[in-house]
PDB file of C-alpha atoms in Angstrom:
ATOM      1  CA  UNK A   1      -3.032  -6.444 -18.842  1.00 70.00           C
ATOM      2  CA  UNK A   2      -3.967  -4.158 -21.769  1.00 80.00           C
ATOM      3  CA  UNK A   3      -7.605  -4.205 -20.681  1.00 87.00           C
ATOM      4  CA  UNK A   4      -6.764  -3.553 -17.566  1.00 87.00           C
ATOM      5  CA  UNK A   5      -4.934  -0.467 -18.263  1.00 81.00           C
ATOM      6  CA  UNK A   6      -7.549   0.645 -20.415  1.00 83.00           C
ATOM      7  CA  UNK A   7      -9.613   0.814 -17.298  1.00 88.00           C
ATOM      8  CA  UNK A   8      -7.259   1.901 -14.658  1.00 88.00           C
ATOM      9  CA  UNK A   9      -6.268   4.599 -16.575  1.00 84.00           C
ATOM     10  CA  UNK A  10      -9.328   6.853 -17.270  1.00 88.00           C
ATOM     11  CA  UNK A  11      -9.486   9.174 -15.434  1.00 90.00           C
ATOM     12  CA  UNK A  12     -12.972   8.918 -13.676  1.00 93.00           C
ATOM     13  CA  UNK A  13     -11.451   5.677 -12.614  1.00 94.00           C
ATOM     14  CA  UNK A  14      -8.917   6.841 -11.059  1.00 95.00           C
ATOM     15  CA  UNK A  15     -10.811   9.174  -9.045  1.00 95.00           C
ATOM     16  CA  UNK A  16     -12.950   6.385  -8.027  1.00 96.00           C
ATOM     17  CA  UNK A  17     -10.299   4.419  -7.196  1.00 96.00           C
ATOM     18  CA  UNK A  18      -8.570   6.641  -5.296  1.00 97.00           C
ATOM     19  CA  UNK A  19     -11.295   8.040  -3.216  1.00 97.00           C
ATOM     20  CA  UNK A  20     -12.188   4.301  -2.486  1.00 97.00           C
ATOM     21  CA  UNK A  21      -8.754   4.232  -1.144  1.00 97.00           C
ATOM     22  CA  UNK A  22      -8.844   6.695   0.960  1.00 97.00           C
ATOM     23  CA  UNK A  23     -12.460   5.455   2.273  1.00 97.00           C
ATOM     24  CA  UNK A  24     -10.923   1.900   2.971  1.00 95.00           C
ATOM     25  CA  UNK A  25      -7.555   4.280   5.046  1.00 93.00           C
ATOM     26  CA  UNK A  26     -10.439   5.645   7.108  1.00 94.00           C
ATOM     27  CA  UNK A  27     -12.137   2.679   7.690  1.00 94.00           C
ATOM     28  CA  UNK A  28      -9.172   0.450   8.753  1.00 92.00           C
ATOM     29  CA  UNK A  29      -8.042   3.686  11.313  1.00 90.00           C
ATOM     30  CA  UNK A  30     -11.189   2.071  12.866  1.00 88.00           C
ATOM     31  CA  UNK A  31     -10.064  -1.620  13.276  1.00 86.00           C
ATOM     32  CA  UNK A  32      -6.255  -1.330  13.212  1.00 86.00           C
ATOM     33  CA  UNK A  33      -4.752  -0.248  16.676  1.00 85.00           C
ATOM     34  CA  UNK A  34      -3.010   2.471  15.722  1.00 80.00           C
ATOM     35  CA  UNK A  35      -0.462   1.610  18.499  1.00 83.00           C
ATOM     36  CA  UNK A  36       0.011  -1.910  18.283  1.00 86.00           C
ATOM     37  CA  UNK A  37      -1.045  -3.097  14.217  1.00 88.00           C
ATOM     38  CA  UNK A  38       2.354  -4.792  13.125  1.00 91.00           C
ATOM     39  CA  UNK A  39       1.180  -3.356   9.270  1.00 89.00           C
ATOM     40  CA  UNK A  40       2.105   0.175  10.398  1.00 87.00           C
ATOM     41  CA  UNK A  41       5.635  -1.046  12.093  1.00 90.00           C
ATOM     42  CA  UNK A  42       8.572  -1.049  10.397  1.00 90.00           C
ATOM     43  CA  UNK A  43      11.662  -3.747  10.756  1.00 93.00           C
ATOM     44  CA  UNK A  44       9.959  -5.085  13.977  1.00 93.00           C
ATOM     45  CA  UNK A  45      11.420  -7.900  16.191  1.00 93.00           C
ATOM     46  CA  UNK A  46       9.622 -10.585  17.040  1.00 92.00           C
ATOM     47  CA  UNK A  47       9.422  -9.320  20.720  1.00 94.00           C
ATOM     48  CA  UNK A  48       8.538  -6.552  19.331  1.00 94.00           C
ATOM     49  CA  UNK A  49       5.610  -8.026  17.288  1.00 94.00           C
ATOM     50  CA  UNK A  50       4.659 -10.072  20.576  1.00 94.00           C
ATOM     51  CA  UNK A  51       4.701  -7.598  22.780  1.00 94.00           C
ATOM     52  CA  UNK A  52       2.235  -5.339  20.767  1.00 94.00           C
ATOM     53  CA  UNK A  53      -0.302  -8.076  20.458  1.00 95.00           C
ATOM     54  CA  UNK A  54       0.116  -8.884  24.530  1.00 94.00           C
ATOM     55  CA  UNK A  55      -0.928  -4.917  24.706  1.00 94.00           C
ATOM     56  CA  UNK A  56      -4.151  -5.944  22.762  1.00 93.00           C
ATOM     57  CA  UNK A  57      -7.488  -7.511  24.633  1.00 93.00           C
ATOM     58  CA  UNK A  58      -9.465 -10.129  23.416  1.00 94.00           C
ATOM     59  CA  UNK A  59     -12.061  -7.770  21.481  1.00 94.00           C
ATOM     60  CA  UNK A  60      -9.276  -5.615  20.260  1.00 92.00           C
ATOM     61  CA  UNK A  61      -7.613  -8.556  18.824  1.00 94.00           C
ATOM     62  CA  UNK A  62     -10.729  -9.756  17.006  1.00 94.00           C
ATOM     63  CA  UNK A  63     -11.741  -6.338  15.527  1.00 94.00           C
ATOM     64  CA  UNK A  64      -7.676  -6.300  14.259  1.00 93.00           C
ATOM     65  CA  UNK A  65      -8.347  -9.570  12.444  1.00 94.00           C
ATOM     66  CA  UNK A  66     -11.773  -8.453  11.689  1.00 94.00           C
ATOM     67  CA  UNK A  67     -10.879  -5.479  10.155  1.00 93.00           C
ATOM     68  CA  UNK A  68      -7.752  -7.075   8.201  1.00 94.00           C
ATOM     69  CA  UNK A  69      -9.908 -10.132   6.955  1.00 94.00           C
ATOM     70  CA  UNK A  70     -12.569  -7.681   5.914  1.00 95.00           C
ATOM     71  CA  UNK A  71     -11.122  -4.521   4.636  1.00 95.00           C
ATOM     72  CA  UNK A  72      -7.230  -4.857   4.381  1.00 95.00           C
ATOM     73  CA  UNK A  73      -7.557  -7.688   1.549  1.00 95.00           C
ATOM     74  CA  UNK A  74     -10.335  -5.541  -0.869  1.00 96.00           C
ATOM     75  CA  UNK A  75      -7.683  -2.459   0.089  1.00 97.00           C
ATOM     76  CA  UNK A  76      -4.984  -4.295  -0.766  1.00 97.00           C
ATOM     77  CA  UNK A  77      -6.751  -4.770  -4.672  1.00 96.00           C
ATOM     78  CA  UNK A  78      -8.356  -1.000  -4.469  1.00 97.00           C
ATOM     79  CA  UNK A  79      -4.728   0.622  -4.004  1.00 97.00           C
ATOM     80  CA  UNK A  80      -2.579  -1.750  -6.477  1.00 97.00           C
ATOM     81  CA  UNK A  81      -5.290  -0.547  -9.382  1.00 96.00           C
ATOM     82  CA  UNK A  82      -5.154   2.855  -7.991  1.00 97.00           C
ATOM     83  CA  UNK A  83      -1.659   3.160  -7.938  1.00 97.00           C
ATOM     84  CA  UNK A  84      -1.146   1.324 -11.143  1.00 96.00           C
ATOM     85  CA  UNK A  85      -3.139   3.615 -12.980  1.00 95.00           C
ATOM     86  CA  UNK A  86      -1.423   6.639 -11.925  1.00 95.00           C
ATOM     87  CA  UNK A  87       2.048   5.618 -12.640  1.00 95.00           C
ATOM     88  CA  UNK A  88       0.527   4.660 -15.967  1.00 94.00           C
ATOM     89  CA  UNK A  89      -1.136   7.813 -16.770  1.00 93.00           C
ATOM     90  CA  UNK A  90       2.328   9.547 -15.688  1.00 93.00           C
ATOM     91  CA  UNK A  91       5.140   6.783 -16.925  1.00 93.00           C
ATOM     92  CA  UNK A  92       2.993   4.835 -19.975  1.00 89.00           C
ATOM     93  CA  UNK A  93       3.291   1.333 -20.048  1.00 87.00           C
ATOM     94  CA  UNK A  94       6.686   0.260 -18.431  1.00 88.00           C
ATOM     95  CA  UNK A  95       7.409  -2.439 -16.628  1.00 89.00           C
ATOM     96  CA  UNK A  96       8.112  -0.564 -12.894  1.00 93.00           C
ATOM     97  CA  UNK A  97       4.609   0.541 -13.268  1.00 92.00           C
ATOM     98  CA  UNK A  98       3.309  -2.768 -12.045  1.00 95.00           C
ATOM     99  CA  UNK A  99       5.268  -2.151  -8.580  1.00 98.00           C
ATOM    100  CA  UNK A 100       1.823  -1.582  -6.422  1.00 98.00           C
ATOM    101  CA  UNK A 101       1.267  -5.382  -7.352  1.00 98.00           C
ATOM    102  CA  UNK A 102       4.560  -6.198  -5.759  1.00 98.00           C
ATOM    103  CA  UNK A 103       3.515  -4.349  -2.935  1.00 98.00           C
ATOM    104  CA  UNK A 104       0.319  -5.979  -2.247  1.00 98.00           C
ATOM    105  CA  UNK A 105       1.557  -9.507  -3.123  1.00 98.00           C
ATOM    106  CA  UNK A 106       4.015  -8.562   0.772  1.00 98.00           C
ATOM    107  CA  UNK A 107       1.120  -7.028   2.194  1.00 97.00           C
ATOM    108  CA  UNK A 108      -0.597 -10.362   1.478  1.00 98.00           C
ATOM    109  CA  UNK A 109       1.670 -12.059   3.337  1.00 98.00           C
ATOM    110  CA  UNK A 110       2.126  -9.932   5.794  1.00 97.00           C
ATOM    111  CA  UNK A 111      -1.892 -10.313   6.075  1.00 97.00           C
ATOM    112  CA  UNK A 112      -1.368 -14.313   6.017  1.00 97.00           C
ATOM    113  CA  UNK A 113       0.927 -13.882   8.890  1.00 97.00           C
ATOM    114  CA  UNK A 114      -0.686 -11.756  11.148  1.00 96.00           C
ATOM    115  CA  UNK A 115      -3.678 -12.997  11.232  1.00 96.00           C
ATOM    116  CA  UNK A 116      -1.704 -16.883  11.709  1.00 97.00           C
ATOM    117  CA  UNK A 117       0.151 -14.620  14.875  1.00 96.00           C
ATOM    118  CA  UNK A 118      -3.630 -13.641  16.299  1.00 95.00           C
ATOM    119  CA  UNK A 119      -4.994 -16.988  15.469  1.00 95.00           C
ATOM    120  CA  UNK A 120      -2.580 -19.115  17.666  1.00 95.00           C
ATOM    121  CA  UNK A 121      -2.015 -15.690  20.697  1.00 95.00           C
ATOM    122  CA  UNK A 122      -0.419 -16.584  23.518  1.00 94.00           C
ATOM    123  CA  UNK A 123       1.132 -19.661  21.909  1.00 95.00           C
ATOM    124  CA  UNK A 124       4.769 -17.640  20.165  1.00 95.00           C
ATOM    125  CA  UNK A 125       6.325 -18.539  16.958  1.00 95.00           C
ATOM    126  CA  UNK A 126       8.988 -16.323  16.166  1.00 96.00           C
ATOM    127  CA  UNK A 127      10.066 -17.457  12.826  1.00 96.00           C
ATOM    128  CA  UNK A 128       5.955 -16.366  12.040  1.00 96.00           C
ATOM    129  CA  UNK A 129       6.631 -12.888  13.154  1.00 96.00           C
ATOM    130  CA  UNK A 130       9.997 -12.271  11.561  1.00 97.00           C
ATOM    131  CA  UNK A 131       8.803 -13.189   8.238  1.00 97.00           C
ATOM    132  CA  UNK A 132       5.504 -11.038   9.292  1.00 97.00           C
ATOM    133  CA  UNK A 133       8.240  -8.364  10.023  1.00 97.00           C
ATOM    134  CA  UNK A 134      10.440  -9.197   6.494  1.00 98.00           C
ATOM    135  CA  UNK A 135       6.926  -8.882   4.468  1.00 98.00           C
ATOM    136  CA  UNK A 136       6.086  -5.574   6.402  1.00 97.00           C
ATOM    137  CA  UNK A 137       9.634  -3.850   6.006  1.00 98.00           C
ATOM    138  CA  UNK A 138       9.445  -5.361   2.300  1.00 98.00           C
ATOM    139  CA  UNK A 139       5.833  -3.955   1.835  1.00 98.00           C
ATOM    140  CA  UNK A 140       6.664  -0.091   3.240  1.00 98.00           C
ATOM    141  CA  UNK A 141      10.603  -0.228   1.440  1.00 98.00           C
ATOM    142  CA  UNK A 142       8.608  -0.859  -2.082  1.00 98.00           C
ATOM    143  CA  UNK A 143       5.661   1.847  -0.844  1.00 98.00           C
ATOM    144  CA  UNK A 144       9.068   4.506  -0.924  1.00 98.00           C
ATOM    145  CA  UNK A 145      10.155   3.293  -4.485  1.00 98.00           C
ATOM    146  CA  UNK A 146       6.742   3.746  -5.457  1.00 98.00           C
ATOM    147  CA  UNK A 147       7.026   8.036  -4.269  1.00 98.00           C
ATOM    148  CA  UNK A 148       9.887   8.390  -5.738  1.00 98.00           C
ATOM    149  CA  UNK A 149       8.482   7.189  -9.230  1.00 97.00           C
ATOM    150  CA  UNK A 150       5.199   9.078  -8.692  1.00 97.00           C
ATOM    151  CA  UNK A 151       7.387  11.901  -7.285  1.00 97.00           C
ATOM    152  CA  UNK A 152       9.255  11.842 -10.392  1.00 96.00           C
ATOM    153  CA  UNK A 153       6.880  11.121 -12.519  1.00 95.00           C
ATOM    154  CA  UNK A 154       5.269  14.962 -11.128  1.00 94.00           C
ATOM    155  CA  UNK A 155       8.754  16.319 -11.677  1.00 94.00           C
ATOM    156  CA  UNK A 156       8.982  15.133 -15.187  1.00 91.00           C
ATOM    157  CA  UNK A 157       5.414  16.102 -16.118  1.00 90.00           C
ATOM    158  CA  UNK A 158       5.983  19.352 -14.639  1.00 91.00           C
ATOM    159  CA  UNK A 159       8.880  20.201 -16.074  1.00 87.00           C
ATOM    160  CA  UNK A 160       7.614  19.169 -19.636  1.00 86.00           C
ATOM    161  CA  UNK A 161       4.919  22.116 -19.178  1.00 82.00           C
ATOM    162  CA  UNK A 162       7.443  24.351 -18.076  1.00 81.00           C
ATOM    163  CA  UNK A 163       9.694  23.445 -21.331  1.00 75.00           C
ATOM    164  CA  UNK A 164       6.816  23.849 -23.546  1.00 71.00           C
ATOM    165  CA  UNK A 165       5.657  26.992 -22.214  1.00 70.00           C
ATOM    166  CA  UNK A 166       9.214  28.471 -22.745  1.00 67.00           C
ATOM    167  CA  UNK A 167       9.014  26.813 -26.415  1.00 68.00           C
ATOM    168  CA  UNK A 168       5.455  28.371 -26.851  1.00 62.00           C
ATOM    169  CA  UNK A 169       6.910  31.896 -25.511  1.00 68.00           C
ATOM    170  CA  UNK A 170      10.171  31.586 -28.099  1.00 67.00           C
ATOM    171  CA  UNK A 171       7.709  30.630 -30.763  1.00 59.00           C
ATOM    172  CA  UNK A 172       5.705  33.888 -30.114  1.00 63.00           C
ATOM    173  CA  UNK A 173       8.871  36.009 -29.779  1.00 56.00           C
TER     174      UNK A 173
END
C-alpha cells in the first residue's frame, strides 16, 4: 500500500486521476439512462428496480450493460485511487482513508447485480434486485462519509492556514 500511496499522492497524479474521473462521469451520462440506471437510485424496491428496466428497450438495455461492463468497472478503479489520494494528501495515512475502496468493492456488486437483472429481463428475481438495491444504498451512504471526511479534511486544512497566519501576524507584532 506504501507504493501505492507514493503514487496516488503526487500531485500530477491526482490531477490525472481526477480529470480521468470526471471524463469516465461524462462518458457513462452517455450509456446510463439517466431516468431508469438503478446506480443513480437510492433505497429502491424491487418493483421499483423492475419497473425502471420495463421502461428500457432492447438497445437501451444493451448500451446500459454496455456502458457498465465497459466504463463503470475501469471508473470504479479511476475514482477509488482518486479519492484515496486526496484523503491522503489531506488526512496522511489513516486507516478511513481507504473508504473509496469500500465504496467500489458495493459498487462492484451492485455492477454484478445489475447486469445479472439485464441478463435474465423479463424473467424477475427479487432477492437479485434488493441486494442490487442494499449494494446501491450501501455504495451512495459510504459516498456521504467520504464528503464529510474530504469536507473536513478542507475545514481542517483551512483553518490550519488561518491559525498560522494569525501566529505569523503575532510573531510580526
Amino acid at each position: 500500500m506504501t507504493k501505492l500511496l507514493d503514487f496516488v499522492g503526487k500531485k500530477n497524479h491526482l490531477i490525472v486521476l481526477f480529470a480521468l474521473v470526471i471524463l469516465f462521469n461524462i462518458l457513462l451520462s452517455f450509456f446510463m439512462p439517466k431516468d431508469q440506471a438503478l446506480d443513480l437510485k437510492f433505497a429502491y424496491t424491487f418493483g421499483e428496480a423492475y419497473q425502471s428496466i420495463e421502461t428500457m428497450d432492447l438497445e437501451t438495455r444493451q448500451i446500459y450493460r454496455l456502458g457498465v461492463w465497459t466504463l463503470d468497472f475501469p471508473y470504479m478503479i479511476l475514482y477509488s485511487l482518486a479519492f484515496y489520494g486526496l484523503l491522503f494528501k489531506i488526512w496522511g495515512n489513516r486507516g478511513f482513508i481507504k473508504l473509496p475502496f469500500l465504496i467500489a468493492l458495493m459498487d462492484l456488486g451492485e455492477n454484478l447485480l445489475v447486469i445479472k437483472i439485464l441478463n435474465s429481463f423479463p424473467d424477475v428475481n427479487k432477492s437479485m434486485a434488493i441486494f442490487a438495491s442494499v449494494f446501491t444504498t450501501s455504495k451512495w451512504i459510504l459516498v456521504g462519509v467520504l464528503m464529510l471526511f474530504i469536507l473536513g479534511g478542507l475545514f481542517k486544512i483551512l483553518h490550519s492556514k488561518a491559525l498560522s497566519k494569525e501566529e505569523r501576524e503575532e510573531v510580526k507584532a
